[in-house]
Amino acid sequence: MRFRKYGVLLSGAALILGPVAAQTDSNSATARAKAAAKAAAAPVSAYSGPREKMVVAMPKTYGKSETMALWGDYFSHLSRCGNIDLQNAQGESLDKTTNVDILGEKELIDSISTGKAQLAQVNPGLAAQLVTAGQPAPFGVPGNKASGVRNSYKLILITRIDSPYQVPKDLAGKKIAHTTPTSNSGNLAPRALFPALGLTPDKDYEVVFSNGHERSVTGVMHGFYPGAAVASDLYQRMIVKGDVRASSIRTLWESPPFMTETWTMGKDVSPELQARVKKCSYSYSFSPNLRKQLPGNDTFLPINFDRDFATVMEVYRKTQLAQAAKK
């Protein structure tokens, strides 16, 4: 009887408390799900030693805000995964500021070579210079995890769609925009590859430096330059962003593929820290914003320098020989 009595009482309590208990369980389940998602998004570092510091240097491809919008998620992943405090040259943590250092090509080379920066994104022409000077080969390039295909680009020669120029040689005697003296696709590759098209720079046409791929494309659009030598991937990014309509530009010629921008570390970075950066970089899954900017790429893939930079190094060697001949 006592058991039955208490059973009735407990049953009544359950009827009263049931909805509250169910709501509490639901809230707990939601909280647990949120906590699990947060933990998955921010993996605990596998490195329990002292937090390392690395100064990051980025090229002047975009402004600071746009650079961080693209790569800030990668920096956060590297910070969490590798227990690394990524900073700018002023010692400000990139976890707390968007004031990332964006440098011109000469500054970027100097920053890595002198050890002012330990991690940097560089274009292929700068990678060739750094490796030739004794710096480590780049360790990572955007690519597709499933296919193993590494991101690449082509040198393209462009003109306005309404121009009279139909083939490269039609630009003989005209101005063609190059980007900067050390740019692979913007200057070194045209000097090495255009002579075979009947367009020897500074002989068959006037070289005009625009100071950037976007400036070259914009200059062609507005009629400042009859033609321009630019990287196909940077041109495609302008189309994606809506800065230029593909229907307004004619491509007169394109080269075999080149490796695109890669990531490198300075030679003074310890082997242990290099291994940590590589492992965390290869485990990174690109943000939606980055996937939109780099279609078909979803992670970083390792680089075989001799294989992946064969065309770049061919251009670099031809450039060095041409410069030596001038001297």
Coordinates of C-alpha atoms in Angstrom, one line a residue:
M1 CA 0.0 0.0 0.0
R2 CA 2.8 2.4 0.9
F3 CA 4.4 1.6 -2.5
R4 CA 1.1 2.3 -4.3
K5 CA 0.6 5.5 -2.4
Y6 CA 4.0 6.9 -3.2
G7 CA 3.6 5.6 -6.7
V8 CA 0.4 7.7 -7.1
L9 CA 2.1 10.7 -5.6
L10 CA 5.1 10.3 -7.9
S11 CA 2.9 9.8 -10.9
G12 CA 1.1 13.1 -10.1
A13 CA 4.5 14.9 -9.7
A14 CA 5.6 13.5 -13.0
L15 CA 2.4 14.9 -14.6
I16 CA 3.1 18.3 -13.1
L17 CA 6.9 18.3 -13.8
G18 CA 6.8 16.4 -17.1
P19 CA 6.6 19.5 -19.5
V20 CA 9.3 21.3 -17.5
A21 CA 11.6 18.3 -17.5
A22 CA 11.1 17.8 -21.2
Q23 CA 11.9 21.5 -21.9
T24 CA 15.0 21.2 -19.7
D25 CA 16.1 18.1 -21.5
S26 CA 15.5 19.8 -24.9
N27 CA 17.5 22.9 -23.8
S28 CA 20.3 20.6 -22.5
A29 CA 20.4 18.7 -25.8
T30 CA 20.6 22.0 -27.8
A31 CA 23.3 23.3 -25.5
R32 CA 25.3 20.1 -26.0
A33 CA 24.9 20.2 -29.7
K34 CA 26.1 23.8 -29.8
A35 CA 29.1 23.0 -27.6
A36 CA 30.0 20.0 -29.8
A37 CA 29.7 22.2 -33.0
K38 CA 31.9 24.8 -31.3
A39 CA 34.5 22.2 -30.3
A40 CA 34.6 20.9 -33.9
A41 CA 35.0 24.3 -35.3
A42 CA 37.8 25.2 -32.9
P43 CA 40.0 22.1 -32.4
V44 CA 42.1 21.9 -29.4
S45 CA 45.8 22.4 -30.2
A46 CA 47.8 19.2 -30.3
Y47 CA 50.9 21.2 -29.2
S48 CA 51.1 21.8 -25.5
G49 CA 54.4 23.6 -25.4
P50 CA 55.0 27.3 -25.2
R51 CA 53.0 29.4 -27.7
E52 CA 55.2 30.3 -30.7
K53 CA 55.2 33.6 -32.5
M54 CA 55.3 34.1 -36.2
V55 CA 55.1 37.4 -38.2
V56 CA 53.0 37.1 -41.3
A57 CA 53.6 39.1 -44.5
M58 CA 51.1 39.3 -47.4
P59 CA 51.4 40.6 -50.9
K60 CA 49.6 43.8 -52.1
T61 CA 47.1 41.8 -54.1
Y62 CA 44.3 43.2 -52.0
G63 CA 43.8 45.7 -49.3
K64 CA 44.1 44.8 -45.6
S65 CA 40.4 44.3 -45.0
E66 CA 39.9 42.1 -48.1
T67 CA 43.1 40.1 -47.3
M68 CA 41.8 39.3 -43.9
A69 CA 38.3 38.5 -45.2
L70 CA 39.9 35.9 -47.4
W71 CA 42.7 34.5 -45.2
G72 CA 41.7 35.5 -41.6
D73 CA 39.9 32.1 -41.1
Y74 CA 43.1 30.3 -42.1
F75 CA 45.1 32.4 -39.7
S76 CA 42.6 31.6 -36.9
H77 CA 42.8 27.8 -37.7
L78 CA 46.6 27.9 -37.7
S79 CA 46.6 29.8 -34.4
R80 CA 44.3 27.2 -32.7
C81 CA 45.7 24.1 -34.3
G82 CA 49.4 24.9 -34.0
N83 CA 49.4 27.0 -30.8
I84 CA 50.9 29.9 -32.8
D85 CA 50.4 33.6 -32.2
L86 CA 50.4 35.1 -35.7
Q87 CA 51.3 38.7 -35.7
N88 CA 52.1 41.7 -37.8
A89 CA 55.5 43.4 -37.8
Q90 CA 54.3 45.7 -34.9
G91 CA 53.7 42.7 -32.7
E92 CA 49.9 42.9 -32.9
S93 CA 48.1 39.5 -32.9
L94 CA 46.1 38.8 -36.0
D95 CA 43.5 37.2 -33.6
K96 CA 42.7 40.7 -32.4
T97 CA 43.4 43.0 -35.4
T98 CA 42.9 43.1 -39.1
N99 CA 46.0 45.3 -39.5
V100 CA 47.9 42.6 -41.5
D101 CA 51.1 43.6 -43.2
I102 CA 50.7 43.8 -47.0
L103 CA 54.0 44.5 -48.7
G104 CA 55.3 45.3 -52.1
E105 CA 57.4 42.7 -53.8
K106 CA 60.8 44.1 -52.8
E107 CA 59.7 44.5 -49.2
L108 CA 58.2 41.0 -49.1
I109 CA 61.5 39.5 -50.3
D110 CA 63.5 41.6 -47.8
S111 CA 61.1 40.7 -45.0
I112 CA 61.5 36.9 -45.5
S113 CA 65.2 37.0 -46.3
T114 CA 66.1 39.0 -43.2
G115 CA 63.8 37.0 -40.9
K116 CA 61.5 39.9 -40.2
A117 CA 58.6 37.7 -41.3
Q118 CA 58.4 33.9 -40.8
L119 CA 55.3 33.1 -42.8
A120 CA 54.3 34.7 -46.1
Q121 CA 52.3 34.2 -49.3
V122 CA 54.4 34.8 -52.4
N123 CA 53.8 34.8 -56.2
P124 CA 55.7 32.3 -58.3
G125 CA 58.4 34.8 -59.4
L126 CA 59.2 35.6 -55.8
A127 CA 59.3 31.9 -54.9
A128 CA 61.9 31.3 -57.6
Q129 CA 64.0 34.2 -56.3
L130 CA 63.8 33.0 -52.7
V131 CA 64.6 29.4 -53.4
T132 CA 67.6 30.4 -55.6
A133 CA 68.8 32.6 -52.7
G134 CA 68.8 29.7 -50.3
Q135 CA 65.4 30.0 -48.7
P136 CA 63.1 27.0 -48.2
A137 CA 60.9 25.9 -51.0
P138 CA 57.2 26.9 -50.6
F139 CA 55.3 24.3 -48.6
G140 CA 51.7 24.7 -49.6
V141 CA 49.4 25.7 -52.5
P142 CA 45.6 25.8 -52.8
G143 CA 44.2 22.6 -54.3
N144 CA 41.4 20.1 -54.4
K145 CA 41.7 17.4 -51.7
A146 CA 39.7 14.7 -53.6
S147 CA 41.4 15.1 -56.9
G148 CA 44.9 16.2 -55.7
V149 CA 44.9 18.9 -58.4
R150 CA 46.9 21.9 -57.4
N151 CA 45.7 25.4 -58.3
S152 CA 47.4 26.9 -61.3
Y153 CA 47.1 29.8 -63.7
K154 CA 48.1 30.8 -67.2
L155 CA 49.8 34.0 -68.5
I156 CA 47.2 35.6 -70.8
L157 CA 47.6 38.4 -73.3
I158 CA 44.4 40.5 -73.3
T159 CA 42.8 43.4 -75.2
R160 CA 39.4 45.0 -75.4
I161 CA 36.7 43.0 -77.2
D162 CA 36.1 46.0 -79.5
S163 CA 39.7 46.5 -80.4
P164 CA 41.1 45.7 -83.9
Y165 CA 43.7 43.3 -82.4
Q166 CA 43.0 39.6 -83.2
V167 CA 46.4 37.9 -82.8
P168 CA 49.4 38.8 -80.5
K169 CA 51.5 40.1 -83.4
D170 CA 48.8 42.8 -84.0
L171 CA 50.1 44.6 -80.9
A172 CA 53.5 45.1 -82.5
G173 CA 54.5 48.8 -82.1
K174 CA 51.9 49.4 -79.4
K175 CA 52.0 49.7 -75.6
I176 CA 51.5 46.5 -73.6
A177 CA 51.1 46.7 -69.8
H178 CA 53.3 44.6 -67.6
T179 CA 52.7 44.6 -63.9
T180 CA 55.9 44.9 -61.8
P181 CA 59.5 44.0 -62.7
T182 CA 59.7 40.9 -60.4
S183 CA 56.2 39.5 -61.2
N184 CA 56.4 36.1 -62.9
S185 CA 53.2 36.3 -65.0
G186 CA 53.2 40.1 -65.1
N187 CA 56.8 40.6 -66.5
L188 CA 59.2 37.7 -66.3
A189 CA 57.1 35.2 -68.3
P190 CA 56.2 37.7 -71.0
R191 CA 59.8 38.5 -71.5
A192 CA 60.7 34.8 -71.8
L193 CA 57.7 33.7 -73.9
F194 CA 56.5 36.6 -76.0
P195 CA 59.5 36.7 -78.4
A196 CA 58.3 33.4 -79.9
L197 CA 55.0 35.2 -80.7
G198 CA 56.8 38.0 -82.6
L199 CA 56.6 40.3 -79.6
T200 CA 60.0 40.9 -78.0
P201 CA 59.5 43.3 -75.1
D202 CA 61.2 46.8 -75.5
K203 CA 61.8 46.0 -79.2
D204 CA 58.5 45.0 -80.8
Y205 CA 56.4 46.9 -78.3
E206 CA 56.7 49.4 -75.5
V207 CA 56.5 48.0 -72.0
V208 CA 54.4 50.0 -69.5
F209 CA 54.4 49.0 -65.9
S210 CA 50.9 49.3 -64.3
N211 CA 51.9 48.2 -60.8
G212 CA 49.4 45.4 -60.6
H213 CA 47.3 42.8 -62.4
E214 CA 44.0 44.5 -61.6
R215 CA 45.5 47.8 -62.8
S216 CA 46.5 46.2 -66.0
V217 CA 43.0 44.8 -66.6
T218 CA 41.4 48.0 -65.7
G219 CA 43.8 49.9 -67.9
V220 CA 42.8 47.7 -70.9
M221 CA 39.1 48.2 -70.1
H222 CA 39.4 52.0 -70.1
G223 CA 41.6 52.1 -73.2
F224 CA 44.8 53.2 -71.4
Y225 CA 46.7 50.1 -72.7
P226 CA 46.0 48.4 -76.1
G227 CA 47.1 45.1 -74.4
A228 CA 48.2 43.6 -71.1
A229 CA 50.0 40.5 -69.8
V230 CA 48.2 39.3 -66.7
A231 CA 47.6 36.1 -64.7
S232 CA 44.5 34.3 -65.6
D233 CA 43.5 33.5 -62.0
L234 CA 43.7 37.1 -60.9
Y235 CA 41.7 38.1 -64.0
Q236 CA 39.0 35.4 -63.1
R237 CA 38.8 36.8 -59.6
M238 CA 38.0 40.2 -60.9
I239 CA 35.2 38.6 -62.9
V240 CA 33.9 36.8 -59.8
K241 CA 33.9 40.1 -57.9
G242 CA 32.1 41.9 -60.7
D243 CA 35.0 44.3 -61.3
V244 CA 35.1 43.3 -65.0
R245 CA 32.8 41.6 -67.5
A246 CA 34.3 38.7 -69.4
S247 CA 32.4 39.8 -72.4
S248 CA 34.3 43.0 -72.6
I249 CA 37.8 41.4 -72.8
R250 CA 39.4 39.4 -75.6
T251 CA 42.2 36.9 -74.8
L252 CA 44.7 36.8 -77.7
W253 CA 47.0 34.1 -76.3
E254 CA 47.5 31.9 -73.2
S255 CA 50.6 30.0 -71.9
P256 CA 51.0 26.6 -70.4
P257 CA 50.0 26.5 -66.7
F258 CA 52.1 28.0 -63.9
M259 CA 51.8 27.3 -60.2
T260 CA 49.8 30.0 -58.5
E261 CA 50.6 31.9 -55.2
T262 CA 52.1 29.7 -52.6
W263 CA 52.9 29.8 -48.9
T264 CA 56.5 29.8 -47.6
M265 CA 58.4 30.1 -44.3
G266 CA 61.8 31.7 -43.6
K267 CA 64.9 29.5 -43.2
D268 CA 65.3 30.4 -39.5
V269 CA 62.0 28.8 -38.6
S270 CA 62.7 25.7 -36.5
P271 CA 62.1 22.3 -38.1
E272 CA 59.5 21.5 -35.3
L273 CA 57.6 24.7 -36.0
Q274 CA 57.8 24.2 -39.8
A275 CA 56.3 20.7 -39.3
R276 CA 53.6 22.1 -37.1
V277 CA 52.6 24.8 -39.7
K278 CA 52.6 22.3 -42.5
K279 CA 50.4 19.7 -40.7
C280 CA 47.9 22.3 -39.6
S281 CA 47.8 23.9 -43.1
Y282 CA 47.2 20.6 -44.8
S283 CA 44.3 19.9 -42.4
Y284 CA 42.6 23.3 -43.1
S285 CA 39.3 23.3 -44.9
F286 CA 38.8 26.5 -46.8
S287 CA 36.1 28.9 -45.7
P288 CA 33.1 29.5 -48.0
N289 CA 34.5 33.0 -48.9
L290 CA 37.8 31.5 -49.9
R291 CA 36.2 28.7 -51.9
K292 CA 34.2 31.3 -53.8
Q293 CA 37.4 33.2 -54.6
L294 CA 39.3 30.1 -55.5
P295 CA 36.7 27.8 -57.3
G296 CA 37.5 24.1 -57.2
N297 CA 40.0 24.5 -54.3
D298 CA 39.2 23.4 -50.8
T299 CA 42.5 22.9 -48.9
F300 CA 46.2 23.3 -49.0
L301 CA 48.3 20.6 -50.8
P302 CA 52.0 19.9 -50.5
I303 CA 54.4 21.1 -53.2
N304 CA 57.1 19.1 -55.1
F305 CA 59.2 22.1 -56.1
D306 CA 61.1 20.5 -58.9
R307 CA 58.0 19.2 -60.5
D308 CA 55.5 22.0 -59.8
F309 CA 57.8 24.9 -60.4
A310 CA 59.5 23.5 -63.6
T311 CA 57.9 26.2 -65.9
V312 CA 58.4 29.0 -63.4
M313 CA 62.1 28.1 -63.0
E314 CA 62.5 27.9 -66.8
V315 CA 61.2 31.4 -67.1
Y316 CA 63.4 32.5 -64.2
R317 CA 66.6 31.0 -65.8
K318 CA 65.8 32.6 -69.1
T319 CA 65.3 35.9 -67.4
Q320 CA 68.6 35.7 -65.6
L321 CA 70.4 34.8 -68.9
A322 CA 68.7 37.8 -70.6
Q323 CA 69.7 40.2 -67.9
A324 CA 73.3 38.9 -67.9
A325 CA 73.4 39.4 -71.7
K326 CA 72.3 43.0 -71.3
K327 CA 75.1 43.6 -68.7

